[in-house]
Short mmCIF file of C-alpha atoms and ligand atoms in Angstrom, two decimals:
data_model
loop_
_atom_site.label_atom_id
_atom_site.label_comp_id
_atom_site.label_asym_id
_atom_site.label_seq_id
_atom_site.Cartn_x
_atom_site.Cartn_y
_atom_site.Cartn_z
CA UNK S 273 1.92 24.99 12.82
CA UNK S 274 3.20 21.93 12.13
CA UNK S 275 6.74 21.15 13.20
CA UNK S 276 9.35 18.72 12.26
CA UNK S 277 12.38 18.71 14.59
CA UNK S 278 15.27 16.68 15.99
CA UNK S 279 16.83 19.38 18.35
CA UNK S 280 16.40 18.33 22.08
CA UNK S 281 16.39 22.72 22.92
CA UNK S 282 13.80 23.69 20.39
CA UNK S 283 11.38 21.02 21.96
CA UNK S 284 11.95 22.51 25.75
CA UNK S 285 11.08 25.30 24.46
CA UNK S 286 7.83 24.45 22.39
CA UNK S 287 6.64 22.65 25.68
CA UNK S 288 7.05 25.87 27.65
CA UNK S 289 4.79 27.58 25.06
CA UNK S 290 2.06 25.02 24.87
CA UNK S 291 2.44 23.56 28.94
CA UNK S 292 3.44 26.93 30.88
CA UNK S 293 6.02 25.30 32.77
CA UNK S 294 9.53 22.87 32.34
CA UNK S 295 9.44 19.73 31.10
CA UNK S 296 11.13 17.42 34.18
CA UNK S 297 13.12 16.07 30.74
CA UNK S 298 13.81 15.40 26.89
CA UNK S 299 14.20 11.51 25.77
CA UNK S 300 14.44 10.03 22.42
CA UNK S 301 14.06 6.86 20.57
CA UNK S 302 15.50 6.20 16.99
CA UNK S 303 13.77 4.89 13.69
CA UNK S 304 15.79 2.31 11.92
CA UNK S 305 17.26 0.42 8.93
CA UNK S 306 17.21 -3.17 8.83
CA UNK S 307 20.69 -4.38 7.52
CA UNK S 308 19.57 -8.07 6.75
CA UNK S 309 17.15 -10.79 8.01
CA UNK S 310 13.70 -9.66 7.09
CA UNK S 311 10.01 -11.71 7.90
CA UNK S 312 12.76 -13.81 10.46
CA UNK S 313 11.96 -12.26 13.76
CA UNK S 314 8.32 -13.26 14.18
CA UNK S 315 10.01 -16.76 12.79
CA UNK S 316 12.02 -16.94 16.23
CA UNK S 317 15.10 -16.45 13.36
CA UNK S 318 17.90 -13.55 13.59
CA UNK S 319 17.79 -9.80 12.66
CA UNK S 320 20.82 -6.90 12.07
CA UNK S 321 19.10 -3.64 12.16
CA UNK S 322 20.53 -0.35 13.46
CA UNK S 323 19.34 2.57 14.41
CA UNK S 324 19.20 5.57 12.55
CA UNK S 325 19.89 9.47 13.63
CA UNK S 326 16.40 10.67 12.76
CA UNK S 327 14.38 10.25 16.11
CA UNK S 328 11.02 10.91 18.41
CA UNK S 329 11.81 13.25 20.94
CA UNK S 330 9.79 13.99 24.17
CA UNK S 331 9.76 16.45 26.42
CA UNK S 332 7.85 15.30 29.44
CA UNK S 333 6.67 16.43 33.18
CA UNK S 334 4.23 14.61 35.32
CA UNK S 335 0.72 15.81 36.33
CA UNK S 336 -1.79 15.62 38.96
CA UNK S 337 -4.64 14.95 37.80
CA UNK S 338 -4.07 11.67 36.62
CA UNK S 339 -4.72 12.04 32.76
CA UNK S 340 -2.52 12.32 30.21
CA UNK S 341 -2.31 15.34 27.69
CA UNK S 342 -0.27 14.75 24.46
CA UNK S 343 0.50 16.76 22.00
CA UNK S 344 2.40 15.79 18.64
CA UNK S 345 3.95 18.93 16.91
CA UNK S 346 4.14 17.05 13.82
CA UNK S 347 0.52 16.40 13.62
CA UNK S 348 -0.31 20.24 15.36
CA UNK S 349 -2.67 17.81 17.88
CA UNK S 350 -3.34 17.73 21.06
CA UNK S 351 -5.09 14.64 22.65
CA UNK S 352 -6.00 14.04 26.71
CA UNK S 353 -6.86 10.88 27.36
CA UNK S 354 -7.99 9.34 31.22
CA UNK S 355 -7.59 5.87 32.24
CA UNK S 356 -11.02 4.62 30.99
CA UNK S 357 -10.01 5.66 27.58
CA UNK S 358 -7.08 3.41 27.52
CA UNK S 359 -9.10 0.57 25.41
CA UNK S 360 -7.47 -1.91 22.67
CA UNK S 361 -8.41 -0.75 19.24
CA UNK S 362 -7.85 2.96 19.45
CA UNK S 363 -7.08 5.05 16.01
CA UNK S 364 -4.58 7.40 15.19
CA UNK S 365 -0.95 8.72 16.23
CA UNK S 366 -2.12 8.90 20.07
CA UNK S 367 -2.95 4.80 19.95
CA UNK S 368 0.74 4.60 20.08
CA UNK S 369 1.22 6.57 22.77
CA UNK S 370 -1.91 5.44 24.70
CA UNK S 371 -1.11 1.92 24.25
CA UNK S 372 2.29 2.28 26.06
CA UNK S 373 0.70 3.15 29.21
CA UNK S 374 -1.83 0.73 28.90
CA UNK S 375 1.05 -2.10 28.32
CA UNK S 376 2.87 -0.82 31.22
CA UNK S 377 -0.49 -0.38 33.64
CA UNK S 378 -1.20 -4.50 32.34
CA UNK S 379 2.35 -5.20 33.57
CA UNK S 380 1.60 -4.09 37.10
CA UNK S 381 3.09 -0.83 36.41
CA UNK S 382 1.57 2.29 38.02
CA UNK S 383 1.78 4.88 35.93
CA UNK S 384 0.83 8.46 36.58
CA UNK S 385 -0.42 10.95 34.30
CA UNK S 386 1.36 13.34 32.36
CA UNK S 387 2.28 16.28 30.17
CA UNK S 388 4.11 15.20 26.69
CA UNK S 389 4.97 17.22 23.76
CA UNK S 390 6.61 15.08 20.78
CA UNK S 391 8.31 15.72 17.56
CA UNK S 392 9.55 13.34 15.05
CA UNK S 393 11.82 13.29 12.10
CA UNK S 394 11.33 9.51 11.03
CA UNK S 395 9.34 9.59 7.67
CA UNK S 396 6.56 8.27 8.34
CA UNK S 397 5.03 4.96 6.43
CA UNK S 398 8.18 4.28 4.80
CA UNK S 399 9.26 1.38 6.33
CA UNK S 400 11.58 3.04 8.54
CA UNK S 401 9.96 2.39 12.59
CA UNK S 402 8.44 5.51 13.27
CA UNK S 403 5.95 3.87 15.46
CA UNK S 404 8.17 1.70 17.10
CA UNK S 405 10.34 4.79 17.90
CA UNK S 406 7.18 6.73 18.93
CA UNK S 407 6.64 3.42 21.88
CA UNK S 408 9.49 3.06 22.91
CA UNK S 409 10.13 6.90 23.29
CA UNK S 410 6.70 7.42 25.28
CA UNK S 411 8.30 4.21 27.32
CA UNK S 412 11.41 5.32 27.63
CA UNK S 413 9.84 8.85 29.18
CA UNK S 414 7.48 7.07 31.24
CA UNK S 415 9.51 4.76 32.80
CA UNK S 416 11.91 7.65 34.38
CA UNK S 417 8.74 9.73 35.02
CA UNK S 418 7.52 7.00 36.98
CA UNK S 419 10.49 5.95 38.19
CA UNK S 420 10.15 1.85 36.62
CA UNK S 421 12.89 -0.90 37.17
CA UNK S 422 12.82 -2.15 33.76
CA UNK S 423 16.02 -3.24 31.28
CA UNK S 424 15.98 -2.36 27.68
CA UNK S 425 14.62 -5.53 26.57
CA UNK S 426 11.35 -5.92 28.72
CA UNK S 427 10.86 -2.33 27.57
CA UNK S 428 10.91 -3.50 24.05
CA UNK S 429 8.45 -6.10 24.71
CA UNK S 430 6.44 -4.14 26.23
CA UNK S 431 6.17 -1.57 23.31
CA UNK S 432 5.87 -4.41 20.90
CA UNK S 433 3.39 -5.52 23.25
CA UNK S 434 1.28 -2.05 22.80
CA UNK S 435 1.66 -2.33 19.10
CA UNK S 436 0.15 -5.39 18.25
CA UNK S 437 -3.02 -5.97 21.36
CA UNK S 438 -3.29 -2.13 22.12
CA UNK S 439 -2.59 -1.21 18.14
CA UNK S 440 -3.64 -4.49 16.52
CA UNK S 441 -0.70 -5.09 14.08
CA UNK S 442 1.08 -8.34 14.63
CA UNK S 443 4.89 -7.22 14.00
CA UNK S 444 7.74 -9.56 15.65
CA UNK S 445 9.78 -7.66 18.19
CA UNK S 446 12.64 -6.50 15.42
CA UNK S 447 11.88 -2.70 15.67
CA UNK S 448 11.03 -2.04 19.30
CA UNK S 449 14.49 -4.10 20.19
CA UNK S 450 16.03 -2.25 17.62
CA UNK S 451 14.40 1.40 18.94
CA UNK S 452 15.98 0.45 22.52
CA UNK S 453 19.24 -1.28 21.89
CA UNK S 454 20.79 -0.37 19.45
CA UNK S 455 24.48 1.74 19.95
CA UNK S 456 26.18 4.14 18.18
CA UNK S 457 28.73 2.66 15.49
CA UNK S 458 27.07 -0.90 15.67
CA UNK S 459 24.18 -2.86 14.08
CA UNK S 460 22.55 -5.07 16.67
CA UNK S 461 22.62 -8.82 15.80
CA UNK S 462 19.34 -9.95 17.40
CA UNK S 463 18.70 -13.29 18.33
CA UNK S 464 14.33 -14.01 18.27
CA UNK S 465 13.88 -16.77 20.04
CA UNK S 466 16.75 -16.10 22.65
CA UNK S 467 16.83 -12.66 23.35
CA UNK S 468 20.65 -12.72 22.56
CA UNK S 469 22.05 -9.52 21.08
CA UNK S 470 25.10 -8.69 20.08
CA UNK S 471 26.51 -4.86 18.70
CA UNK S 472 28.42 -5.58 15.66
CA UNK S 473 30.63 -2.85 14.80
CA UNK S 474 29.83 -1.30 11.73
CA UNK S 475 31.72 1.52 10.65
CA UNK S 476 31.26 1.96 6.82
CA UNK S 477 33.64 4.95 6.48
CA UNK S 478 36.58 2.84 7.87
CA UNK S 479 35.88 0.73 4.75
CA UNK S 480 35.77 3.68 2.82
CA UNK S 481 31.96 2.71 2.10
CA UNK S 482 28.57 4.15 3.08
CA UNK S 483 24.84 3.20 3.70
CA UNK S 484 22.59 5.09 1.30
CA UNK S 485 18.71 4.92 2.09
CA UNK S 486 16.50 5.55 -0.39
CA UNK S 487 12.54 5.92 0.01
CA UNK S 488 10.68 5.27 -2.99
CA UNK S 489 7.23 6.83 -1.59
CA UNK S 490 5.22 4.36 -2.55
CA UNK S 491 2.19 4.14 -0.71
CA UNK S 492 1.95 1.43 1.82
CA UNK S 493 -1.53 0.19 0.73
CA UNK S 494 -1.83 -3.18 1.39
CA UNK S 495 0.83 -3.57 4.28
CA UNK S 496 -1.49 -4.44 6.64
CA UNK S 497 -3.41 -7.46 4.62
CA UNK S 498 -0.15 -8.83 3.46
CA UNK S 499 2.33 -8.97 6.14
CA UNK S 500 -0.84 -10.92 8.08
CA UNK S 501 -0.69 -13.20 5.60
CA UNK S 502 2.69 -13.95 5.31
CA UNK S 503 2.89 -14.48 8.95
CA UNK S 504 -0.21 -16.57 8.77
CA UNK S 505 1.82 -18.60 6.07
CA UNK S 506 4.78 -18.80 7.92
CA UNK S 507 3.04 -20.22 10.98
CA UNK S 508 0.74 -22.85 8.71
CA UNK S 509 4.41 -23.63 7.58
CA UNK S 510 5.63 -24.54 10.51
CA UNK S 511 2.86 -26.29 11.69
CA UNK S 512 2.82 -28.71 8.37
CA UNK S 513 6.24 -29.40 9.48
CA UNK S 514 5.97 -30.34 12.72
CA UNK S 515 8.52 -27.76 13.95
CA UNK S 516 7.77 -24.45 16.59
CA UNK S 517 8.51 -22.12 14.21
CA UNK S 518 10.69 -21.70 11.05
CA UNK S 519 14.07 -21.33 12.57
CA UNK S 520 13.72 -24.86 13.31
CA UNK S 521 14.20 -25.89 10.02
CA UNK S 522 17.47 -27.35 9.29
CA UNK S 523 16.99 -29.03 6.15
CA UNK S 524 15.66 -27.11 3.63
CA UNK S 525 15.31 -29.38 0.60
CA UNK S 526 13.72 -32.24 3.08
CA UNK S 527 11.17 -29.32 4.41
CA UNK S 528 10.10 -28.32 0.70
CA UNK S 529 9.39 -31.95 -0.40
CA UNK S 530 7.43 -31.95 2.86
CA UNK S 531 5.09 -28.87 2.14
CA UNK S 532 2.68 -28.77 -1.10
CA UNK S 533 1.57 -25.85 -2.10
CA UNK S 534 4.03 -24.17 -4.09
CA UNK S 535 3.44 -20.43 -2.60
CA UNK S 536 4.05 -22.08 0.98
CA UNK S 537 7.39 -23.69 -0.27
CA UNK S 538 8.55 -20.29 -1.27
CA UNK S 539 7.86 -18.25 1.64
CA UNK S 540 9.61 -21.19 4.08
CA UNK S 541 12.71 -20.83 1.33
CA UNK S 542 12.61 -16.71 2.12
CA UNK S 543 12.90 -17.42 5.57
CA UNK S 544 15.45 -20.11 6.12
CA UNK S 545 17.82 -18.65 3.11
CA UNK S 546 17.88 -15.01 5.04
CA UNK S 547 18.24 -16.78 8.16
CA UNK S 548 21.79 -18.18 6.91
CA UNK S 549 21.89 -14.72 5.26
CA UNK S 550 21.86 -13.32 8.62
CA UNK S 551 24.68 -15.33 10.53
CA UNK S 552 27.05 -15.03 7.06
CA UNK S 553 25.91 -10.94 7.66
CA UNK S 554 27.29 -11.35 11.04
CA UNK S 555 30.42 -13.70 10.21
CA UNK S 556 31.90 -10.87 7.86
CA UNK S 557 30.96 -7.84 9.87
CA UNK S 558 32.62 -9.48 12.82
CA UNK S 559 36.23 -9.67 10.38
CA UNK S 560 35.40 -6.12 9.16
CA UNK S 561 34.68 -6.81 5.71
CA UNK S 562 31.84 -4.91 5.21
CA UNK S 563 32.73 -5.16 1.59
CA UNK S 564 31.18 -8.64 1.73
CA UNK S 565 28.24 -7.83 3.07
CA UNK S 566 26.79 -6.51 -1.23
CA UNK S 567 25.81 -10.26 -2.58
CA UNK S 568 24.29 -11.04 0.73
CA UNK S 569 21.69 -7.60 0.57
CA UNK S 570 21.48 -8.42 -3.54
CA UNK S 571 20.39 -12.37 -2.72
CA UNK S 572 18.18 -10.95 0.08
CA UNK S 573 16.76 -8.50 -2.16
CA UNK S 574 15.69 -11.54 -4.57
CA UNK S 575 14.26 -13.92 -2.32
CA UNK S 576 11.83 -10.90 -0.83
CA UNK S 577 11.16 -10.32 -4.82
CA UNK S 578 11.44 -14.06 -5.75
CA UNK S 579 10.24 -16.29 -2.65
CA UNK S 580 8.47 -14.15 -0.22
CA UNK S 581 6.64 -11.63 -2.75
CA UNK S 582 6.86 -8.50 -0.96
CA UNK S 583 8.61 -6.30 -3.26
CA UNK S 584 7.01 -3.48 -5.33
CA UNK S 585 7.94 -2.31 -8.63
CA UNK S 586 9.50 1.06 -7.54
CA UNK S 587 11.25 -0.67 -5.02
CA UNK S 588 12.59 -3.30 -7.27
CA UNK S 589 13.89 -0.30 -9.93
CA UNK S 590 15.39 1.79 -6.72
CA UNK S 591 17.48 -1.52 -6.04
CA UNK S 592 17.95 -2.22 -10.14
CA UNK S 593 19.08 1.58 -10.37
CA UNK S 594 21.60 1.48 -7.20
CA UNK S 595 23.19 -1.65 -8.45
CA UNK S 596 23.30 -0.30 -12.37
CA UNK S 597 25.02 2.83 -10.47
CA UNK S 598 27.80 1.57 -8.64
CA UNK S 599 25.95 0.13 -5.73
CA UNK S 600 27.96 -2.75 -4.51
CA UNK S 601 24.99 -4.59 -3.20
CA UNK S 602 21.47 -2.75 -2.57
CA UNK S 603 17.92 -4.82 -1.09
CA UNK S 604 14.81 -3.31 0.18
CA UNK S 605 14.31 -2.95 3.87
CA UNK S 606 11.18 -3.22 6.15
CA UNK S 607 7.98 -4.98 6.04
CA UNK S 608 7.62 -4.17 2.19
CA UNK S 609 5.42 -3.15 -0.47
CA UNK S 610 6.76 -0.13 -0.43
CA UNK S 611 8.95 1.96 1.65
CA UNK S 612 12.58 2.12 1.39
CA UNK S 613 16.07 0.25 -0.24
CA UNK S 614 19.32 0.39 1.24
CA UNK S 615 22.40 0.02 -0.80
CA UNK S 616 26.33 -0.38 0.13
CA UNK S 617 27.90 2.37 -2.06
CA UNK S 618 31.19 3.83 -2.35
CA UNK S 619 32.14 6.70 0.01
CA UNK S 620 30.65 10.14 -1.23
CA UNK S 621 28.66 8.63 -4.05
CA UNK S 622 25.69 8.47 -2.28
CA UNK S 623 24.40 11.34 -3.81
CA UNK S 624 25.00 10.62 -7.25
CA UNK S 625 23.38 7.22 -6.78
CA UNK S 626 20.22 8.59 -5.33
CA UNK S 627 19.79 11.44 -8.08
CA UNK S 628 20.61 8.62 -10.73
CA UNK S 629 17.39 6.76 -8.81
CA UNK S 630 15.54 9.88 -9.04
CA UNK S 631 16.42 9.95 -12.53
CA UNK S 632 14.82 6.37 -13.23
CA UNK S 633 11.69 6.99 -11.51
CA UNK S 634 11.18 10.04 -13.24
CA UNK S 635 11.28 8.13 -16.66
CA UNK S 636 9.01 5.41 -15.39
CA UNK S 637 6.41 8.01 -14.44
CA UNK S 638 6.66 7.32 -10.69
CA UNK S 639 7.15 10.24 -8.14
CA UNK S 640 10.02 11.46 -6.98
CA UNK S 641 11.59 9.16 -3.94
CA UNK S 642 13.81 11.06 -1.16
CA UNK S 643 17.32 9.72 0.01
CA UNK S 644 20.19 10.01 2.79
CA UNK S 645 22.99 8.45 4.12
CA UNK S 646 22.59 6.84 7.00
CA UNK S 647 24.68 7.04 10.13
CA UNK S 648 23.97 3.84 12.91
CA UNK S 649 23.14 6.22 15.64
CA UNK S 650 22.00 5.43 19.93
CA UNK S 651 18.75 3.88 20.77
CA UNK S 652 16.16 5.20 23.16
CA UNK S 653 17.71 7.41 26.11
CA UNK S 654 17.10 10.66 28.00
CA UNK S 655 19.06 13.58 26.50
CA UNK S 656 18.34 16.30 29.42
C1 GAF T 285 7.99 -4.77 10.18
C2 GAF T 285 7.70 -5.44 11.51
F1 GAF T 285 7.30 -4.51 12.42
C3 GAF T 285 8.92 -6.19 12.04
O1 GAF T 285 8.55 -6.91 13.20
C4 GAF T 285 9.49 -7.13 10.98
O2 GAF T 285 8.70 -8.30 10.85
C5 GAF T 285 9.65 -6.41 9.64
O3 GAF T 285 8.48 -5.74 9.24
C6 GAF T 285 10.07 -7.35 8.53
O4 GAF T 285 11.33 -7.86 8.77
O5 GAF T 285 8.94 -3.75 10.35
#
């Protein structure tokens, strides 16, 4: 049957049923919101995500036989895989999982087989990290199982790592850094080209605000294709102007006369306006006026419409709605074309906000989209 679960118990128990024996322990890694700064990290530019409290959990034990039997409770799947199966380019839930040992074994890592039973409550496909949190909970386990020196960071490289040569999809590093750093009560200011990170304190209810997330279910259908391309652009950018990446552009209006093609122009204006977006984001979380943070998200939310394309039209109503509804400041979050909005909203009026979105997509004929409040919540760790 298929199970959805976030209770660290209920799993030791399920892997009892299915393995006949303890787990040695439980871990966890987070999915996540993305504040501000999106298409910047695989620009070397700045991110602010933080973690949210739905999460992959594993329950874990090592084996003997030096394969590795995983089964996802979500999915009601088991999969065993040996180490001649561990090839680039494998399909389905268990690449993710499979390509974590494979990025570990290519770091010099040995890694011995094991028992794993997962469950996950991070929708899936909406923008929201639930593979990232499936790598870097599978990392997290195996690196205690097989008792690995590595910091939080090189473990989110190495997940990010897995994703795009084991997985194929060329993210930046935003969602596995996010997955492992990220602390309660913060979002994690993430610097892409240094490495630098900073937790930010962000505690809406002391501002007597909230973080509603709203997923409009749309499906993800060209995600792939397009955030490919936009990286692809990005990078021709940067090449055209002579720079390593984006974040070395310091003078916007000098870089647009530079570039030709209108579409390019528009993308590099995306980028080095959310940049600035980013260390404003930071500036006024730092003095605790989180209040400040609404034009930012709405100006964010209109270059990604505007200048980087990436917006759909349910996600553009969901952030239309929220605003229309007492939103202070909403924007879409993730890769795009699709997926979810976040908006700052008054304390306890998440609820009304969300139905009131509900409302609107029910009159444009779109399905029904599914919301909560979000609470910035640990990154990956062992819970028993
Ligand atoms: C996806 C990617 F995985 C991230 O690396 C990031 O580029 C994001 O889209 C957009 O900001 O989540």
């Amino acid at each position: 049957m298929r199970r959805v679960s976030n209770d660290a118990n209920a799993l030791v128990e399920d892997f009892r049923a299915r393995i006949g024996r303890e787990p040695t322990g439980v871990w966890a890694a987070p999915g996540r919101v993305n504040l501000i700064g999106e298409h910047t990290d695989y620009n070397d530019g700045y991110v602010m995500p933080f973690a949210l409290a739905h999460r992959v959990l594993i329950a874990a034990a090592p084996r003997q036989d030096g394969t590795w039997n995983v089964t996802s409770l979500n999915n009601d799947s088991t999969k065993i895989f040996q180490p001649a199966d561990l090839q680039p380019g494998m399909s389905g839930w268990q690449a993710y999982v499979a390509g974590v040992v494979w990025a570990l074994q290519e770091a010099g890592h040995q890694i011995d087989g094991s028992d794993l039973v997962l469950t996950s409550d991070v929708p899936e496909g909406a923008g929201l990290s639930s593979s990232a949190a499936l790598e870097c909970a599978v990392l997290t386990a195996l690196a205690d199982l097989n008792d690995l020196d590595i910091v939080g960071l090189e473990r989110a490289k190495l997940a990010r790592r897995a994703e795009n040569v084991f997985v194929g999809a060329p993210t930046g590093l935003m969602d596995q850094a996010a997955a492992t750093l990220c602390t309660a009560g913060h979002a994690l200011f993430f610097d892409c080209r240094t490495d630098d990170a900073e937790q930010v304190r962000f505690d809406t209810s002391s501002a007597g605000l909230e973080i509603l997330v709203l997923d409009t279910k749309t499906p993800h259908a060209l995600v792939d294709s397009e955030y490919a391309a936009r990286r692809a652009s990005c990078e021709e950018a940067a090449r055209l102007l002579g720079v390593p990446a984006l974040r070395d552009v310091t003078d916007l209006d000098a870089a647009l006369d530079k570039l030709p093609d209108p579409v390019i122009q528009r993308r590099v204006r995306h980028v080095i306006t959310e940049n600035a977006r980013v260390l404003e984001a930071v500036k006024v979380l730092r003095m605790g006026r989180i209040a400040d943070l609404a034009p930012l998200l709405d100006a964010s939310h209109e270059s990604m419409r505007d200048d980087f394309e990436i917006t759909v039209p349910q996600v553009d109503l969901a952030v239309e709605t929220a605003r229309a509804s007492g939103a202070l400041g909403a924007r879409m979050t993730g890769g795009g074309f699709g997926g979810c909005i976040i908006a700052l909203v008054p304390a306890g009026e998440a609820e009304r906000i969300g139905h009131q979105i509900a409302q609107s997509f029910a009159t444009a004929g779109y399905g029904p989209p599914a919301h909560f409040t979000a609470v910035p919540s640990a990154g990956a760790q062992r819970l028993r």
